[in-house]
XYZ file of C-alpha atoms in Angstrom:
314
model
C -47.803 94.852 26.739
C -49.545 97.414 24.516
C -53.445 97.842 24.396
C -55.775 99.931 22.732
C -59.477 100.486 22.998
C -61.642 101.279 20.014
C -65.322 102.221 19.660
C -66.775 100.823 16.389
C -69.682 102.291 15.300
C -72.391 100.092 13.027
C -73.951 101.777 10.029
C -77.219 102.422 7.712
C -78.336 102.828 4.278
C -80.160 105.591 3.359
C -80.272 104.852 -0.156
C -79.287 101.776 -1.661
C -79.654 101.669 -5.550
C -78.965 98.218 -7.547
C -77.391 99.597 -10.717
C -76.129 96.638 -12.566
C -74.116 93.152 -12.814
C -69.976 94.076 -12.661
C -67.736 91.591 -14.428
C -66.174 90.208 -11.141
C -69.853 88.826 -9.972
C -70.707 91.672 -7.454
C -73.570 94.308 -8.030
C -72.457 97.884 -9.093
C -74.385 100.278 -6.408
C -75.275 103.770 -5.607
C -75.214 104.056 -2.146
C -75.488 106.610 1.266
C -74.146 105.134 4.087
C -74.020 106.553 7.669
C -72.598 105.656 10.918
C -75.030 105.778 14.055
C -73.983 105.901 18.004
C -74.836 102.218 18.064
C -71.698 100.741 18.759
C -69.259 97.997 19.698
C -66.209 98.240 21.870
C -62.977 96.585 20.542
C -60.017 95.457 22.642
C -56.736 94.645 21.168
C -53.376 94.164 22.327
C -50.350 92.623 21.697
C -49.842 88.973 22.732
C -47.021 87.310 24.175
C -47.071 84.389 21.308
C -47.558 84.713 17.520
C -51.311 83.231 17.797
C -54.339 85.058 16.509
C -57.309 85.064 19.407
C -60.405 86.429 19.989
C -62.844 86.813 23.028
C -66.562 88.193 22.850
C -69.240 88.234 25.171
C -71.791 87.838 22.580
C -73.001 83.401 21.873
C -73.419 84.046 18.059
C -70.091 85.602 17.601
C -67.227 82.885 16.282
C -63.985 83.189 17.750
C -62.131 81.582 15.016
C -60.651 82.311 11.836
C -64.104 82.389 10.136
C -64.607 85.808 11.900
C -63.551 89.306 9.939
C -61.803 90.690 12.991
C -59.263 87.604 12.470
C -59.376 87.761 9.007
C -58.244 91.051 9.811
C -55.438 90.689 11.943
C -54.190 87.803 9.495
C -54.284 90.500 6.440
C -51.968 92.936 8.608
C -49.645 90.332 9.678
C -49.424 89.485 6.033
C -49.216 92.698 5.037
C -46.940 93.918 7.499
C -44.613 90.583 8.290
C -41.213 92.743 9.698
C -44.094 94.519 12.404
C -45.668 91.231 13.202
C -41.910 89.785 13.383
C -41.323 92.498 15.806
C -44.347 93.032 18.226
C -45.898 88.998 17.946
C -49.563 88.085 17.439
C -52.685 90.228 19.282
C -55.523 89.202 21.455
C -58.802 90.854 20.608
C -61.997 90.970 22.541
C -65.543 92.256 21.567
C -67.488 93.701 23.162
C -71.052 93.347 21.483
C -73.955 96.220 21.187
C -74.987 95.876 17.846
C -77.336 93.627 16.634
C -75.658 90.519 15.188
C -76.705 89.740 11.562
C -78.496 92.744 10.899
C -77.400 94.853 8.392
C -75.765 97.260 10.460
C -72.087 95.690 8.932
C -71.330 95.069 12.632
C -68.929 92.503 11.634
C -67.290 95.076 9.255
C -67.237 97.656 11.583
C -64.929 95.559 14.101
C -62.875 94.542 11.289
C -62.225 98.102 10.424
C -61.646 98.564 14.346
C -58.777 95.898 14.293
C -57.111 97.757 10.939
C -57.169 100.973 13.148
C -55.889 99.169 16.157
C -52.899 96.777 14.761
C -51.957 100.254 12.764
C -51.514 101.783 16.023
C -50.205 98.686 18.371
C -47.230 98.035 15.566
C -46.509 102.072 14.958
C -47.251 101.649 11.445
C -48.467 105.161 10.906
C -50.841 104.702 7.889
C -52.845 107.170 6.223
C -57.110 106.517 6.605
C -56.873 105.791 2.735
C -54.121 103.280 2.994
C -56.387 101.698 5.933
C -59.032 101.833 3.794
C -57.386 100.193 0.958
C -56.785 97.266 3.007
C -60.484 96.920 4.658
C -61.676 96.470 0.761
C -59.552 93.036 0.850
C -62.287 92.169 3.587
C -65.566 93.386 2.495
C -67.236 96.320 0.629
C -68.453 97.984 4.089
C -65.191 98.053 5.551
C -63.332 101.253 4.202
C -66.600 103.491 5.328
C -66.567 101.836 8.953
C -62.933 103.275 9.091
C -63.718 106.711 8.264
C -67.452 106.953 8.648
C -69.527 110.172 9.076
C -71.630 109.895 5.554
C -70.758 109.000 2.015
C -71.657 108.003 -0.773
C -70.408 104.662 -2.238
C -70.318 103.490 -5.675
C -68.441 100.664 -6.964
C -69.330 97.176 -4.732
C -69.715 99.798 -1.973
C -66.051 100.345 -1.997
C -65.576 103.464 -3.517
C -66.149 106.555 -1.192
C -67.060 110.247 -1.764
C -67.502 111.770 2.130
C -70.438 113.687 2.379
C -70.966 116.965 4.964
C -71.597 114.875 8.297
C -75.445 114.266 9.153
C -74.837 114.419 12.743
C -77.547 114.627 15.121
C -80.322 112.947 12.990
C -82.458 110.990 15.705
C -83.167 107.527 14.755
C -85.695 104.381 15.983
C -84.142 100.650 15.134
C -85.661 97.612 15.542
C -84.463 93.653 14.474
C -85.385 90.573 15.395
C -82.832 88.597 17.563
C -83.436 85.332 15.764
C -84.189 86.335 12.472
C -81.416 86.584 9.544
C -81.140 88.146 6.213
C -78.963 86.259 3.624
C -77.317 89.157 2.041
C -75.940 86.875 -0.984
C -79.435 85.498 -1.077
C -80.971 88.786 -1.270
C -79.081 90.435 -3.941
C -79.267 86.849 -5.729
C -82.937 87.422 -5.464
C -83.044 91.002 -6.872
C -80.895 90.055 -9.626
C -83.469 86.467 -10.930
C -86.379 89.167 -10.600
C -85.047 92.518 -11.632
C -81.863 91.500 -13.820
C -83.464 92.278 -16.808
C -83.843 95.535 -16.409
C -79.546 95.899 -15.345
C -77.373 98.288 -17.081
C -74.601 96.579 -18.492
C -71.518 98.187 -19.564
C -69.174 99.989 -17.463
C -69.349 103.203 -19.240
C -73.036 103.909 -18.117
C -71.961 102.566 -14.806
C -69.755 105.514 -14.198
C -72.145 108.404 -15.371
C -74.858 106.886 -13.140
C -72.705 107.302 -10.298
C -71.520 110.733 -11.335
C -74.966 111.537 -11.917
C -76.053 110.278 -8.329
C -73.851 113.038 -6.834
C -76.013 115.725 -7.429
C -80.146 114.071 -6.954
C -82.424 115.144 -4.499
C -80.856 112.766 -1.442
C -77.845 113.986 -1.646
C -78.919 117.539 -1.688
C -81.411 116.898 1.020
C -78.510 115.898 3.404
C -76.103 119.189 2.013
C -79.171 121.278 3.509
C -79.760 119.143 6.494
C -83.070 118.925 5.313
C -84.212 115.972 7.947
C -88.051 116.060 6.150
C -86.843 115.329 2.908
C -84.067 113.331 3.670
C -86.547 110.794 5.403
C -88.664 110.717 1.917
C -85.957 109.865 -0.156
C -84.980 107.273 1.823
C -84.593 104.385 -0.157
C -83.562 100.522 -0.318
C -83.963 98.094 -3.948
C -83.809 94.964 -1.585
C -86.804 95.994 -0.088
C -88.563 94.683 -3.260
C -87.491 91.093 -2.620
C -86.934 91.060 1.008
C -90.211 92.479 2.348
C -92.707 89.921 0.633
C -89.984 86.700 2.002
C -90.062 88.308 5.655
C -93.446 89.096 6.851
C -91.962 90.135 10.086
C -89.524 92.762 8.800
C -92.475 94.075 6.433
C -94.642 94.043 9.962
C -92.115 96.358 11.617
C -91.992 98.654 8.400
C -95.863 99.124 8.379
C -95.716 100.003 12.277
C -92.991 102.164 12.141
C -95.011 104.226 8.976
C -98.442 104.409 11.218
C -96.536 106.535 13.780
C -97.097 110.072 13.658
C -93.819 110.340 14.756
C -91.966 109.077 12.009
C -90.786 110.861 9.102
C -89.530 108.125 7.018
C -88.679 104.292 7.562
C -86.840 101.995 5.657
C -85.146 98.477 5.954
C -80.889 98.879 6.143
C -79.067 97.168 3.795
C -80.358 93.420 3.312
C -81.787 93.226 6.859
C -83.419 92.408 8.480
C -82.977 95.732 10.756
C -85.717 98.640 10.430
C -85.308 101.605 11.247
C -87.382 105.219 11.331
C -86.219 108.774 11.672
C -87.924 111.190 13.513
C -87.483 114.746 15.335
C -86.170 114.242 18.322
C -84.550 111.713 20.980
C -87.736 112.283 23.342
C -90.412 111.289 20.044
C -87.864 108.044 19.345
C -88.762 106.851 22.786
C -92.202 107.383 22.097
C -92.141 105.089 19.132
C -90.175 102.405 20.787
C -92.590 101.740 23.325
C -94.941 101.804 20.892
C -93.339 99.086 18.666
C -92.889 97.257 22.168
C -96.370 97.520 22.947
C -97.191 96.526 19.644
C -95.180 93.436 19.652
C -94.147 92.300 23.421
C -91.894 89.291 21.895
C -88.583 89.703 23.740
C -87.253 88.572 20.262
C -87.495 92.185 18.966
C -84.894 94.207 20.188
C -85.233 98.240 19.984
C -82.866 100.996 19.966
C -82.895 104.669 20.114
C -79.913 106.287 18.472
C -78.730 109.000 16.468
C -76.289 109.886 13.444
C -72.592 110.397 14.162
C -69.813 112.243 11.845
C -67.263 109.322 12.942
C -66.475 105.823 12.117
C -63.340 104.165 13.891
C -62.269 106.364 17.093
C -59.776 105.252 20.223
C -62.327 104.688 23.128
């Protein structure tokens, strides 16, 4: 029996940029995304029958086929039927550390985990850009979780241009156990209130995101400029998702009253904050702070940094 273990990091936005409508119903995006040390551990190996299961130690997590990791493993075995012939189904089991429903594409991240892992349990020897190919069958998030590090993403999120790794970059999170974010709700949201002001044909959707390779973010994080990175931090959902969550805005205003904190924004849809400061000693700082602030148990907080990797054998 064959096994692997894989560490799958989650990920923020450090810029997320609504750009438009795109003819196949998704939202054409400018995007940074990075992968933090936040991370769940993924077990896979192969089974002694043809079936499909899961394990995780986490109650909110399904175990059936409605979650990505299977989804997952059913794409490869489609993909791949002479290697599933061969080497029979796979049991998976998660291990859970990042927040569920948060933003953090946890469940995109272990997804990506399970590409990397059936890739190496059936000796298929593909390429990262072959892997990530396959991931965008499952979501947009799901070809950066394989390769991580930084990038930019245009497209649905799908399209990546690696970035020099922000590494290092010391980071405060904070989300509410039992509080969830719609992401299809959200960007529904944006799109009622802001649609009118979407641009429309492709053509100016490619020379915005050829454009958005050389702004100030982007720069910022070429010079490792951790000041101005944290003020050009910057999220469109905010606009809709802040004034429907008064307890997401909450954590954003505490997080800015820190003298800590050089920048704080929501990730993705939510409803996860998070706040980047100097140093791992000031991030503990403001976590007890935020926990003194607000004693619910509810709240979880983190301290974590930026990483330069996404998938990576444990």
């Amino acid at each position: 029996m064959r096994s692997y273990s894989l560490i799958a990091p989650a990920k923020i936005n450090l810029y997320l940029e609504i750009i438009g409508s795109r003819a196949d119903g998704y939202h054409e995006l400018a995007m940074i995304l990075q992968s933090i040390d936040l991370s769940d551990q993924i077990d896979i190996q192969t089974a002694s029958t043809e079936n499909i299961r899961i394990y995780c130690n986490h109650p909110q997590v399904p175990t059936d086929k409605t979650n990505l990791v299977y989804k997952a493993a059913e794409l490869m075995a489609k993909e791949f039927p002479q290697a599933f012939s061969n080497f029979g189904g796979v049991d998976i089991t998660i291990k859970k550390n990042i927040p569920v429903a948060a933003g953090l594409a946890g469940g995109s991240t272990n997804a990506a985990a399970v590409l990397v892992g059936i890739d190496l349990l059936w000796d298929l020897g593909l390429t990262q850009s072959e892997l990530e190919e396959l991931g965008a069958n499952l979501g947009s998030d799901v070809p950066f979780c394989i390769g991580g590090g930084t990038a930019i993403a245009t497209g649905r999120g799908e399209k990546l241009s690696p970035l020099q790794s922000l590494d290092n970059l010391h980071i405060v999170l904070a989300k509410y156990r039992s509080l969830e974010v719609s992401t299809p709700w959200a960007y529904k949201t944006y799109r009622q209130q802001f649609g009118i002001n979407y641009v429309q044909d492709a053509d100016t959707f490619a020379t915005r995101a050829s454009a958005f390779h050389s702004e100030a973010m982007v720069k910022a994080i070429l010079h490792r400029n951790t000041e101005e990175i944290a003020q050009k931090i910057h999220n469109d959902l905010e606009k809709v998702v802040l004034p429907a969550y008064p307890q997401v805005l909450q954590l954003r205003e505490l997080f800015a009253n820190q003298k800590e904190v050089l920048g704080t924004m929501m990730s993705g849809s939510g409803p996860s904050v998070f706040a980047i400061v100097e140093s791992q000693n000031q991030g503990e700082i403001v976590k007890q702070r935020i926990r003194e602030a607000i004693p619910d148990q509810d709240l979880e907080l983190f301290v974590t940094r930026t990483i330069k990797h996404g998938i990576k054998i444990g």
